[in-house]
Amino acid sequence: MANNFKSNLPSRYVTEGPARAPHRSYLYAMGLSEEEIHQPLVGVATCWNEAAPCNIALSRQAQAVKMGVKAAMGTPREFTTITVTDGIAMGHEGMRSSLASREAIADSVELTMRGHCYDAIVGLAGCDKSLPGMMMVMVRLNTPSVFIYGGSILPGRYQGRDLTVQDLFEAVGENQAGNLSEAELDVMERVACPSSGSCGGQFTANTMACVSEAIGLALINSSGMPAPYESRDQYGEASGRAVMNLIEKNIRARDIVTRESLENAARVVACTGGSTNAGLHLPAIAHEAGIDFDLDDVCAIFRDTPYFVDLKPGGQYVAKDLYEAGGVPVVMKELRKAGLMHEDCMTASGNSIGEELDLITREADGQVIYPIETPITKTGGVVGLKGNIAPEGAIVKVAGMSEEQQVFSGPARIFECEEDAFAAVQKREYEEGEVLVIRNEGPAGGPGMREMLATTAALSGQGMGKKVALITDGRFSGATRGFCVGHVGPEAAHGGPIAMLKDGDVITIDAIKGEISVDLTDEELEARKADWKGPRETIYSSGGLWKYAQLVGSTRLGAVTHPGAKVERHVYMDL
């Protein structure tokens, strides 16, 4: 009954030999044939749910993946995990669940794979945190792995222009400022999101979708096609076949995710003006492989990568436009021309990234994708900052900002949480030229490191997005624009300098030099720390968020919750 092909695959523990008769009886109960039981078992993991349009098409796409696995003589086993959808979680207590859900996704997929001894994984994800969560677990388990994005939403149309959910968040600010009627807001909310798929701009989901191709875990060009296109299914089918090829060749996730491929991924984030959240997720993926690649490393690449893809929120186009212009492969081809791609990195197809790019015939269109010789700006759309407020660094998205707008100095106005800041913005209780500081919103102190889109969008909607700056130990949405500095580390709850700031302290942010500082001496900051009363108490003293706050580490290292590959004593695939 033993299957020689399975002699070193995990599923041998549940399908081979007389002792596994009870296990096989379960598989027969689900309609599997003897032949299917003794083939490799491939986990097809999706984040399907009815929470949001981002995930609603994943179940259908999973069926296409299963067809591909079957066609290549594998046995697919579909299962689901959670997602928290940032668009719905935004601007209230629910946002605390978002970043913690990344860990829950990775952990739950890991436990499912381990429990049932699956030999490989094809992971489908749509919403922001589900993409890095799924990629993290692939690297953690080090199985043959193929990632596939569920695809982006089609843009809404209103009065002759494309709409995204970001426009709706900003419309709330315009409505509060008296520049937009409730009747118009009512029409906009009905047309902004006309289909399944994830947010259409270069927000976190599309940023991490571009990463999945650049890092090599997804098939080339698989991330671009909008979710409602049923022709996406061909990518699902191809991904199912591809994972069987990886099993046969024993190409695993850590053969694909290397220091070089992480650098490729960071380049693609920079040149597309991607989400600051990549500064959190790339170090977390690296951590699963035991690779040192922290916020500093990500920002060093951002600093010397031209920004040449004109996408929202800093630019004007959406994911569908990028797809129609040739997608991530054309972007990577431009990077390659400037010697900014490591071409020998392995990909999910079994070919190197260079071999894949050799097959791409399209060129930059000059509209969505500029030629790299004539970029929009010479440095990346996202910049790292350091200084006495942020000794462990911070991050800001400057895509779409002029050089003059990238230097800001002003007195601090302190808020102890996002709600306080949002209320003040709504009531206009702030002045032009101020630096709004929102603290106690880090991974541990929040808990959950919330995104601040409601506040930043309200500022933009009031026409004040460029007249104030905002800094936080929390995060910003990929849809945020304006001078908004996130990931300030160490966070307030860990006694970082942001906890010591007071109203009126003069803060200077210089995105050109990469600096963020407060006009205080080291002695003054030390004296304030001596008087500091300790972390602010939260209402989360039990449950999942309490557990997350106890375990979560520094933002600079990806806000991870376990020691990672550096201390592991086994690799799942070799048990």
Coordinates of C-alpha atoms in Angstrom, one line a residue:
M1 CA 0.0 0.0 0.0
A2 CA 3.0 2.3 0.4
N3 CA 3.6 4.8 -2.3
N4 CA 7.3 5.4 -3.1
F5 CA 6.6 8.9 -4.4
K6 CA 5.3 9.7 -0.9
S7 CA 8.3 8.3 1.0
N8 CA 9.5 11.8 1.9
L9 CA 6.2 13.8 1.8
P10 CA 4.3 14.7 5.0
S11 CA 1.1 13.1 3.8
R12 CA 2.6 9.6 4.1
Y13 CA 1.8 9.9 7.8
V14 CA -2.0 9.9 7.0
T15 CA -2.3 7.8 3.9
E16 CA 0.4 5.1 3.8
G17 CA 0.7 1.6 5.4
P18 CA -1.8 -0.7 7.3
A19 CA -1.7 1.5 10.5
R20 CA -3.4 4.3 8.5
A21 CA -6.5 2.4 7.6
P22 CA -8.7 4.6 10.0
H23 CA -7.3 7.8 8.5
R24 CA -7.9 6.5 4.9
S25 CA -11.5 5.7 5.9
Y26 CA -12.1 9.4 6.5
L27 CA -10.8 10.2 3.0
Y28 CA -13.0 7.5 1.4
A29 CA -15.9 9.1 3.3
M30 CA -15.4 12.3 1.3
G31 CA -15.5 10.5 -2.0
L32 CA -11.8 10.2 -2.7
S33 CA -10.6 7.2 -4.8
E34 CA -7.7 4.9 -3.8
E35 CA -5.6 6.6 -6.4
E36 CA -6.4 10.1 -5.1
I37 CA -5.6 9.1 -1.5
H38 CA -2.1 8.0 -2.5
Q39 CA -1.3 11.1 -4.6
P40 CA 0.2 14.2 -2.9
L41 CA -2.3 16.1 -0.8
V42 CA -2.3 19.8 -1.6
G43 CA -3.9 22.3 0.8
V44 CA -5.9 24.9 -1.0
A45 CA -6.3 27.7 1.6
T46 CA -8.6 30.6 1.0
C47 CA -9.7 33.6 3.0
W48 CA -13.2 33.4 1.6
N49 CA -15.9 35.1 3.7
E50 CA -18.9 37.4 3.4
A51 CA -17.2 40.3 5.2
A52 CA -16.3 42.3 2.1
P53 CA -15.9 42.3 -1.7
C54 CA -12.2 41.5 -1.3
N55 CA -12.9 37.9 -0.4
I56 CA -16.2 37.1 -1.9
A57 CA -14.7 35.7 -5.2
L58 CA -12.1 33.5 -3.6
S59 CA -14.2 30.4 -3.2
R60 CA -14.9 30.3 -6.9
Q61 CA -11.3 30.9 -7.8
A62 CA -10.3 28.0 -5.4
Q63 CA -12.3 25.6 -7.6
A64 CA -10.1 26.5 -10.6
V65 CA -7.0 25.9 -8.5
K66 CA -8.3 22.5 -7.5
M67 CA -8.9 21.6 -11.2
G68 CA -5.2 22.5 -11.9
V69 CA -4.0 20.3 -9.0
K70 CA -6.1 17.4 -10.2
A71 CA -5.0 17.8 -13.8
A72 CA -1.4 17.4 -12.6
M73 CA -2.1 14.3 -10.5
G74 CA -2.5 15.8 -7.1
T75 CA -5.3 15.7 -4.6
P76 CA -6.5 19.2 -3.5
R77 CA -8.1 19.7 -0.1
E78 CA -9.7 23.1 0.3
F79 CA -10.0 24.9 3.7
T80 CA -10.6 28.5 4.8
T81 CA -9.2 30.9 7.3
I82 CA -10.4 34.3 8.7
T83 CA -9.8 37.8 7.4
V84 CA -10.5 41.2 8.9
T85 CA -11.4 43.7 6.2
D86 CA -9.8 47.0 6.9
G87 CA -12.3 49.0 4.9
I88 CA -15.0 47.9 7.3
A89 CA -12.8 47.7 10.4
M90 CA -11.6 51.3 9.8
G91 CA -12.1 54.2 12.2
H92 CA -13.4 52.3 15.2
E93 CA -12.4 49.6 17.8
G94 CA -12.6 46.9 15.1
M95 CA -9.4 48.1 13.5
R96 CA -7.5 46.7 16.5
S97 CA -8.3 43.2 15.1
S98 CA -6.7 43.9 11.7
L99 CA -2.9 43.4 12.2
A100 CA -3.5 40.7 14.8
S101 CA -5.5 38.9 12.1
R102 CA -2.3 38.5 10.0
E103 CA -0.8 36.3 12.8
A104 CA -4.1 34.5 13.2
I105 CA -4.2 33.7 9.5
A106 CA -0.6 32.4 9.4
D107 CA -1.1 30.4 12.6
S108 CA -4.4 28.8 11.6
V109 CA -3.1 27.8 8.2
E110 CA 0.0 26.4 9.8
L111 CA -2.1 24.3 12.3
T112 CA -4.3 23.1 9.5
M113 CA -1.4 22.0 7.3
R114 CA 0.4 20.4 10.2
G115 CA -2.7 18.6 11.5
H116 CA -3.6 17.0 8.2
C117 CA 0.0 16.6 6.9
Y118 CA -0.6 18.3 3.6
D119 CA 2.4 18.3 1.2
A120 CA 2.1 21.7 -0.4
I121 CA -0.1 24.8 -0.3
V122 CA -1.8 27.1 -2.8
G123 CA -3.0 30.1 -0.8
L124 CA -5.6 32.6 -2.1
A125 CA -6.0 35.9 -0.4
G126 CA -7.8 39.2 -1.0
C127 CA -7.8 41.6 2.0
D128 CA -4.8 43.5 3.2
K129 CA -3.5 41.3 6.0
S130 CA -4.5 38.1 4.4
L131 CA -1.8 38.4 1.7
P132 CA 1.2 38.7 4.1
G133 CA -0.4 36.3 6.5
M134 CA -0.6 33.6 3.7
M135 CA 2.9 34.3 2.5
M136 CA 4.3 34.2 6.0
V137 CA 2.9 30.7 6.6
M138 CA 4.3 29.4 3.3
V139 CA 7.8 30.5 4.4
R140 CA 7.2 29.2 7.9
L141 CA 6.3 25.7 6.8
N142 CA 8.8 25.8 3.9
T143 CA 6.4 23.7 1.7
P144 CA 6.2 23.9 -2.0
S145 CA 3.9 27.0 -2.2
V146 CA 2.1 29.1 -4.8
F147 CA 0.3 32.3 -3.8
I148 CA -2.6 33.7 -5.8
Y149 CA -4.3 37.1 -5.3
G150 CA -8.1 37.2 -5.6
G151 CA -7.9 40.3 -7.8
S152 CA -8.8 44.0 -7.4
I153 CA -12.2 45.6 -7.6
L154 CA -13.4 47.5 -10.7
P155 CA -13.4 51.3 -10.2
G156 CA -16.7 53.0 -9.6
R157 CA -17.7 55.8 -11.9
Y158 CA -19.1 59.1 -10.7
Q159 CA -19.5 62.3 -12.8
G160 CA -17.0 61.0 -15.3
R161 CA -14.2 60.0 -12.9
D162 CA -13.0 56.8 -11.4
L163 CA -14.0 56.3 -7.7
T164 CA -12.3 54.1 -5.1
V165 CA -13.2 53.6 -1.4
Q166 CA -10.5 56.2 -0.6
D167 CA -12.6 58.8 -2.4
L168 CA -15.5 57.9 -0.1
F169 CA -13.4 58.3 3.1
E170 CA -12.3 61.7 1.8
A171 CA -15.9 62.6 0.8
V172 CA -16.8 62.2 4.5
G173 CA -14.4 65.0 5.2
E174 CA -15.8 67.2 2.4
N175 CA -19.3 66.6 3.7
Q176 CA -18.2 67.7 7.2
A177 CA -16.5 70.8 5.7
G178 CA -19.9 71.7 4.0
N179 CA -18.5 71.2 0.5
L180 CA -20.5 68.0 -0.3
S181 CA -24.2 67.3 0.3
E182 CA -25.5 64.2 2.1
A183 CA -27.5 63.4 -1.1
E184 CA -24.3 63.4 -3.2
L185 CA -22.5 61.2 -0.5
D186 CA -25.5 58.9 -0.7
V187 CA -25.1 58.5 -4.5
M188 CA -21.3 58.1 -4.2
E189 CA -21.5 55.3 -1.6
R190 CA -23.8 53.3 -3.9
V191 CA -21.4 53.4 -6.9
A192 CA -17.9 53.5 -5.5
C193 CA -17.5 49.7 -5.2
P194 CA -19.3 48.1 -8.1
S195 CA -17.9 44.5 -8.0
S196 CA -16.0 41.9 -6.1
G197 CA -12.3 42.4 -5.4
S198 CA -9.9 44.3 -3.2
C199 CA -9.5 48.1 -3.1
G200 CA -8.5 49.4 -6.5
G201 CA -5.7 51.8 -5.7
Q202 CA -2.1 51.0 -4.8
F203 CA -3.2 50.5 -1.2
T204 CA -2.0 47.6 1.0
A205 CA -3.8 44.7 -0.8
N206 CA -2.6 45.6 -4.3
T207 CA 0.9 46.6 -2.9
M208 CA 1.2 43.1 -1.4
A209 CA -0.2 41.5 -4.5
C210 CA 2.6 43.2 -6.5
V211 CA 5.0 41.9 -3.8
S212 CA 3.7 38.3 -4.3
E213 CA 4.9 38.4 -7.9
A214 CA 8.1 40.3 -7.3
I215 CA 9.1 38.0 -4.4
G216 CA 8.4 34.9 -6.6
L217 CA 5.6 33.2 -4.7
A218 CA 3.0 34.0 -7.3
L219 CA 3.0 33.2 -11.0
I220 CA 4.0 36.2 -13.1
N221 CA 1.2 38.5 -14.0
S222 CA -1.3 36.6 -11.9
S223 CA -2.1 39.5 -9.5
G224 CA -3.3 42.1 -12.0
M225 CA -6.5 40.9 -13.5
P226 CA -9.6 42.3 -11.7
A227 CA -11.5 39.9 -9.5
P228 CA -14.8 39.8 -11.5
Y229 CA -13.0 38.6 -14.7
E230 CA -13.8 34.9 -14.8
S231 CA -10.8 34.6 -17.1
R232 CA -8.8 34.9 -13.8
D233 CA -9.6 31.2 -13.4
Q234 CA -6.8 30.4 -15.8
Y235 CA -4.3 31.7 -13.3
G236 CA -5.9 29.6 -10.6
E237 CA -5.7 26.5 -12.8
A238 CA -2.0 27.3 -13.7
S239 CA -1.2 27.8 -10.0
G240 CA -2.6 24.4 -9.2
R241 CA -0.4 22.8 -11.9
A242 CA 2.6 24.9 -10.8
V243 CA 2.5 23.6 -7.2
M244 CA 2.6 20.0 -8.4
N245 CA 5.7 20.9 -10.5
L246 CA 7.3 22.4 -7.3
I247 CA 6.6 19.2 -5.3
E248 CA 8.2 17.2 -8.1
K249 CA 11.3 19.4 -8.2
N250 CA 11.3 19.9 -4.3
I251 CA 11.3 23.7 -4.7
R252 CA 10.2 25.1 -1.4
A253 CA 9.1 28.6 -0.2
R254 CA 12.5 29.4 1.3
D255 CA 14.2 28.5 -2.0
I256 CA 12.0 31.3 -3.5
V257 CA 12.0 33.9 -0.6
T258 CA 15.6 34.9 -0.1
R259 CA 17.3 38.2 0.8
E260 CA 17.5 39.0 -2.9
S261 CA 13.9 38.3 -3.6
L262 CA 12.9 40.5 -0.6
E263 CA 14.9 43.3 -2.1
N264 CA 13.1 42.8 -5.5
A265 CA 9.8 43.0 -3.6
A266 CA 10.8 46.2 -1.9
R267 CA 11.9 47.8 -5.2
V268 CA 8.4 47.1 -6.7
V269 CA 6.7 48.7 -3.6
A270 CA 8.9 51.8 -4.0
C271 CA 8.5 52.3 -7.7
T272 CA 4.7 51.9 -7.6
G273 CA 4.3 54.3 -4.6
G274 CA 3.0 51.3 -2.6
S275 CA 1.6 51.2 0.9
T276 CA 3.8 52.0 4.0
N277 CA 2.4 48.7 5.4
A278 CA 5.0 46.9 3.2
G279 CA 7.5 48.2 5.7
L280 CA 5.8 46.0 8.3
H281 CA 5.0 42.9 6.2
L282 CA 8.3 42.4 4.3
P283 CA 10.3 42.1 7.6
A284 CA 7.6 39.7 8.9
I285 CA 7.9 37.5 5.9
A286 CA 11.8 37.6 6.2
H287 CA 11.5 36.7 9.9
E288 CA 9.7 33.4 8.9
A289 CA 12.8 32.5 6.8
G290 CA 15.3 33.7 9.4
I291 CA 16.5 36.5 7.2
D292 CA 17.6 39.8 8.7
F293 CA 15.5 42.4 6.7
D294 CA 14.1 45.1 8.9
L295 CA 12.5 48.5 8.4
D296 CA 15.9 50.1 7.8
D297 CA 16.7 47.6 5.1
V298 CA 13.4 48.2 3.4
C299 CA 13.8 51.9 3.6
A300 CA 17.3 51.8 2.2
I301 CA 15.9 50.2 -0.9
F302 CA 13.0 52.7 -1.1
R303 CA 15.5 55.6 -0.9
D304 CA 17.4 54.7 -4.1
T305 CA 14.5 53.4 -6.2
P306 CA 12.8 55.7 -8.7
Y307 CA 9.0 56.1 -8.4
F308 CA 7.6 55.7 -11.9
V309 CA 4.2 54.0 -11.7
D310 CA 1.4 56.6 -11.4
L311 CA -1.1 54.9 -9.1
K312 CA -3.6 56.2 -6.5
P313 CA -3.5 57.4 -3.8
G314 CA -0.4 59.5 -4.8
G315 CA -1.2 59.3 -8.5
Q316 CA -4.2 58.9 -10.7
Y317 CA -4.6 55.3 -11.9
V318 CA -6.0 52.1 -10.4
A319 CA -5.1 48.4 -10.4
K320 CA -7.1 47.7 -13.5
D321 CA -5.2 50.4 -15.4
L322 CA -1.9 48.9 -14.3
Y323 CA -3.1 45.4 -15.5
E324 CA -4.1 46.8 -18.9
A325 CA -0.6 48.5 -19.2
G326 CA 1.1 45.2 -18.7
G327 CA 1.1 44.8 -15.0
V328 CA 4.0 44.0 -12.6
P329 CA 6.1 42.2 -15.2
V330 CA 6.5 45.4 -17.3
V331 CA 7.3 47.3 -14.0
M332 CA 10.0 44.7 -13.2
K333 CA 11.3 44.9 -16.7
E334 CA 11.9 48.6 -16.3
L335 CA 13.6 48.0 -12.9
R336 CA 15.8 45.4 -14.7
K337 CA 16.9 48.0 -17.3
A338 CA 18.4 50.1 -14.5
G339 CA 20.1 47.0 -12.9
L340 CA 17.7 47.1 -9.9
M341 CA 16.4 43.5 -10.1
H342 CA 18.1 40.3 -8.9
E343 CA 17.4 38.2 -11.9
D344 CA 18.5 34.8 -10.7
C345 CA 15.8 34.5 -8.0
M346 CA 13.6 31.4 -8.3
T347 CA 9.9 31.8 -8.8
A348 CA 6.8 29.6 -8.3
S349 CA 6.9 28.7 -12.0
G350 CA 10.2 26.8 -11.5
N351 CA 12.0 29.5 -13.6
S352 CA 14.0 32.4 -12.5
I353 CA 12.6 35.9 -12.5
G354 CA 15.0 36.8 -15.3
E355 CA 13.8 33.9 -17.4
E356 CA 10.2 35.0 -16.8
L357 CA 10.9 38.6 -17.7
D358 CA 12.7 37.5 -21.0
L359 CA 9.2 36.3 -22.1
I360 CA 7.6 39.7 -21.6
T361 CA 7.3 41.7 -24.8
R362 CA 5.3 44.7 -23.6
E363 CA 7.0 48.0 -22.8
A364 CA 6.2 50.9 -20.4
D365 CA 3.2 52.9 -21.8
G366 CA 4.5 56.2 -20.5
Q367 CA 1.1 57.0 -18.9
V368 CA 0.5 54.5 -16.1
I369 CA 4.1 53.0 -16.2
Y370 CA 6.7 55.7 -17.0
P371 CA 10.0 54.6 -18.5
I372 CA 12.5 54.3 -15.7
E373 CA 14.8 56.9 -17.4
T374 CA 12.1 59.5 -16.9
P375 CA 10.5 58.6 -13.6
I376 CA 7.9 60.7 -11.7
T377 CA 10.5 61.2 -8.9
K378 CA 14.0 59.9 -8.5
T379 CA 13.4 58.3 -5.2
G380 CA 10.8 55.9 -4.0
G381 CA 7.2 56.8 -3.1
V382 CA 7.8 55.7 0.5
V383 CA 10.6 57.0 2.8
G384 CA 12.2 55.9 6.0
L385 CA 12.8 58.4 8.8
K386 CA 15.0 58.3 11.9
G387 CA 15.7 60.7 14.8
N388 CA 15.3 61.4 18.5
I389 CA 11.5 60.8 18.2
A390 CA 12.0 57.5 16.4
P391 CA 15.3 55.9 17.2
E392 CA 14.0 52.6 15.7
G393 CA 12.7 54.4 12.7
A394 CA 9.4 55.5 11.1
I395 CA 7.9 55.6 7.6
V396 CA 6.1 58.1 5.4
K397 CA 4.5 57.9 1.9
V398 CA 5.6 60.8 -0.2
A399 CA 4.3 59.6 -3.6
G400 CA 2.6 62.6 -5.2
M401 CA 4.2 65.2 -2.9
S402 CA 6.5 67.9 -4.2
E403 CA 10.0 68.4 -2.6
E404 CA 8.8 71.5 -0.7
Q405 CA 6.0 69.5 0.8
Q406 CA 8.4 66.9 2.2
V407 CA 9.9 69.2 4.9
F408 CA 7.6 70.3 7.7
S409 CA 8.2 71.9 11.1
G410 CA 5.6 72.9 13.7
P411 CA 4.3 72.7 17.2
A412 CA 3.0 69.4 18.5
R413 CA -0.7 68.8 19.3
I414 CA -0.9 65.6 21.3
F415 CA -3.7 63.0 21.2
E416 CA -3.7 59.9 23.4
C417 CA -5.7 57.8 20.8
E418 CA -7.1 58.0 17.4
E419 CA -10.7 58.8 18.5
D420 CA -9.5 62.0 20.2
A421 CA -7.7 63.1 17.1
F422 CA -10.7 62.3 14.8
A423 CA -13.0 64.2 17.1
A424 CA -10.7 67.2 17.1
V425 CA -10.4 67.1 13.3
Q426 CA -14.1 67.0 12.9
K427 CA -14.5 70.0 15.2
R428 CA -11.6 71.8 13.5
E429 CA -9.8 72.0 16.9
Y430 CA -6.3 72.1 15.3
E431 CA -4.3 74.8 13.6
E432 CA -2.6 75.0 10.2
G433 CA 1.1 74.3 10.6
E434 CA 0.7 71.9 13.6
V435 CA 2.1 68.4 13.9
L436 CA -0.7 66.2 15.2
V437 CA 0.7 63.4 17.3
I438 CA -1.4 60.2 17.9
R439 CA 0.2 57.9 20.4
N440 CA -0.7 54.7 22.3
E441 CA -1.7 53.1 19.0
G442 CA 1.3 50.8 18.5
P443 CA 1.0 47.0 18.2
A444 CA 1.2 46.4 22.0
G445 CA -0.2 49.8 23.2
G446 CA -3.3 50.0 21.0
P447 CA -3.4 47.0 21.1
G448 CA -3.3 46.2 17.4
M449 CA -1.6 49.1 15.7
R450 CA -4.7 50.6 14.1
E451 CA -4.7 52.4 10.7
M452 CA -5.7 56.1 10.8
L453 CA -7.5 56.5 7.5
A454 CA -10.6 58.1 9.0
T455 CA -8.5 60.9 10.5
T456 CA -6.2 61.4 7.5
A457 CA -9.0 61.3 5.0
A458 CA -11.0 63.8 7.0
L459 CA -8.0 66.1 6.9
S460 CA -7.7 65.7 3.1
G461 CA -11.5 66.2 2.7
Q462 CA -11.2 69.5 4.7
G463 CA -8.4 70.6 2.3
M464 CA -5.9 70.5 5.2
G465 CA -3.9 67.3 4.1
K466 CA -0.9 69.4 3.1
K467 CA -1.2 72.1 5.8
V468 CA -0.6 69.9 8.8
A469 CA 1.6 66.8 9.5
L470 CA 0.6 63.8 11.5
I471 CA 2.8 61.3 13.3
T472 CA 1.8 58.1 15.1
D473 CA 3.2 54.8 16.6
G474 CA 0.2 53.3 14.8
R475 CA -0.2 52.7 11.1
F476 CA -1.7 54.5 8.1
S477 CA -3.8 52.9 5.5
G478 CA -2.3 52.3 2.1
A479 CA -5.0 54.8 1.0
T480 CA -3.6 57.6 3.1
R481 CA -2.1 60.7 1.5
G482 CA -0.7 63.9 3.0
F483 CA 2.3 64.2 5.3
C484 CA 1.6 61.2 7.6
V485 CA 4.4 59.5 9.4
G486 CA 3.6 56.0 10.9
H487 CA 5.4 53.1 12.6
V488 CA 7.2 55.5 15.0
G489 CA 9.4 53.2 17.1
P490 CA 9.7 52.3 19.9
E491 CA 6.0 52.7 20.5
A492 CA 4.6 54.7 23.4
A493 CA 3.7 51.5 25.3
H494 CA 7.3 50.4 25.2
G495 CA 8.5 53.7 26.6
G496 CA 9.5 55.3 23.2
P497 CA 10.2 59.0 23.0
I498 CA 6.8 59.6 21.4
A499 CA 5.3 58.9 24.8
M500 CA 7.4 61.9 26.2
L501 CA 6.1 64.6 23.8
K502 CA 4.0 67.5 25.1
D503 CA 1.8 70.1 23.4
G504 CA 3.9 72.8 21.8
D505 CA 7.1 70.8 21.4
V506 CA 8.5 71.7 18.0
I507 CA 8.8 68.7 15.7
T508 CA 10.7 68.7 12.4
I509 CA 10.1 66.1 9.7
D510 CA 12.5 66.0 6.7
A511 CA 11.6 63.3 4.2
I512 CA 14.4 64.4 1.9
K513 CA 17.1 63.8 4.5
G514 CA 15.1 61.0 6.2
E515 CA 15.0 62.7 9.6
I516 CA 12.3 63.2 12.3
S517 CA 13.2 65.1 15.5
V518 CA 11.8 67.1 18.3
D519 CA 13.6 70.3 19.5
L520 CA 14.6 68.8 22.9
T521 CA 17.9 67.8 24.3
D522 CA 18.7 64.2 25.2
E523 CA 18.8 65.3 28.9
E524 CA 15.2 66.8 28.6
L525 CA 13.9 63.6 27.0
E526 CA 15.6 61.5 29.7
A527 CA 14.1 63.7 32.5
R528 CA 10.6 63.3 31.0
K529 CA 11.1 59.6 30.8
A530 CA 11.9 59.5 34.5
D531 CA 8.6 61.2 35.2
W532 CA 6.7 58.9 32.8
K533 CA 3.8 57.0 34.5
G534 CA 4.1 53.9 32.2
P535 CA 1.9 52.5 29.5
R536 CA -1.7 53.7 29.3
E537 CA -4.1 51.0 30.4
T538 CA -6.4 49.6 27.7
I539 CA -9.8 47.9 28.0
Y540 CA -8.3 44.7 26.5
S541 CA -7.3 42.6 29.6
S542 CA -8.3 39.2 28.2
G543 CA -8.9 37.5 24.9
G544 CA -7.1 37.5 21.5
L545 CA -6.0 41.1 21.6
W546 CA -4.6 40.8 25.1
K547 CA -2.6 37.7 24.0
Y548 CA -1.4 39.6 20.9
A549 CA -0.3 42.6 23.0
Q550 CA 1.7 40.3 25.3
L551 CA 3.6 38.6 22.5
V552 CA 4.0 41.3 19.8
G553 CA 7.5 42.7 19.2
S554 CA 8.9 45.8 17.7
T555 CA 7.4 47.4 14.6
R556 CA 10.8 47.8 13.1
L557 CA 11.1 44.0 12.9
G558 CA 7.6 43.5 11.5
A559 CA 5.4 43.3 14.7
V560 CA 5.8 39.5 14.9
T561 CA 4.7 37.3 17.7
H562 CA 7.1 34.3 17.7
P563 CA 10.9 33.8 17.6
G564 CA 11.0 32.8 13.9
A565 CA 13.2 30.6 11.8
K566 CA 16.4 31.5 13.5
V567 CA 15.6 29.4 16.5
E568 CA 13.5 26.6 14.9
R569 CA 14.6 23.0 15.5
H570 CA 12.8 21.4 12.6
V571 CA 11.3 22.2 9.2
Y572 CA 7.7 20.9 8.8
M573 CA 8.5 19.4 5.4
D574 CA 11.3 17.3 6.8
L575 CA 9.5 15.8 9.8

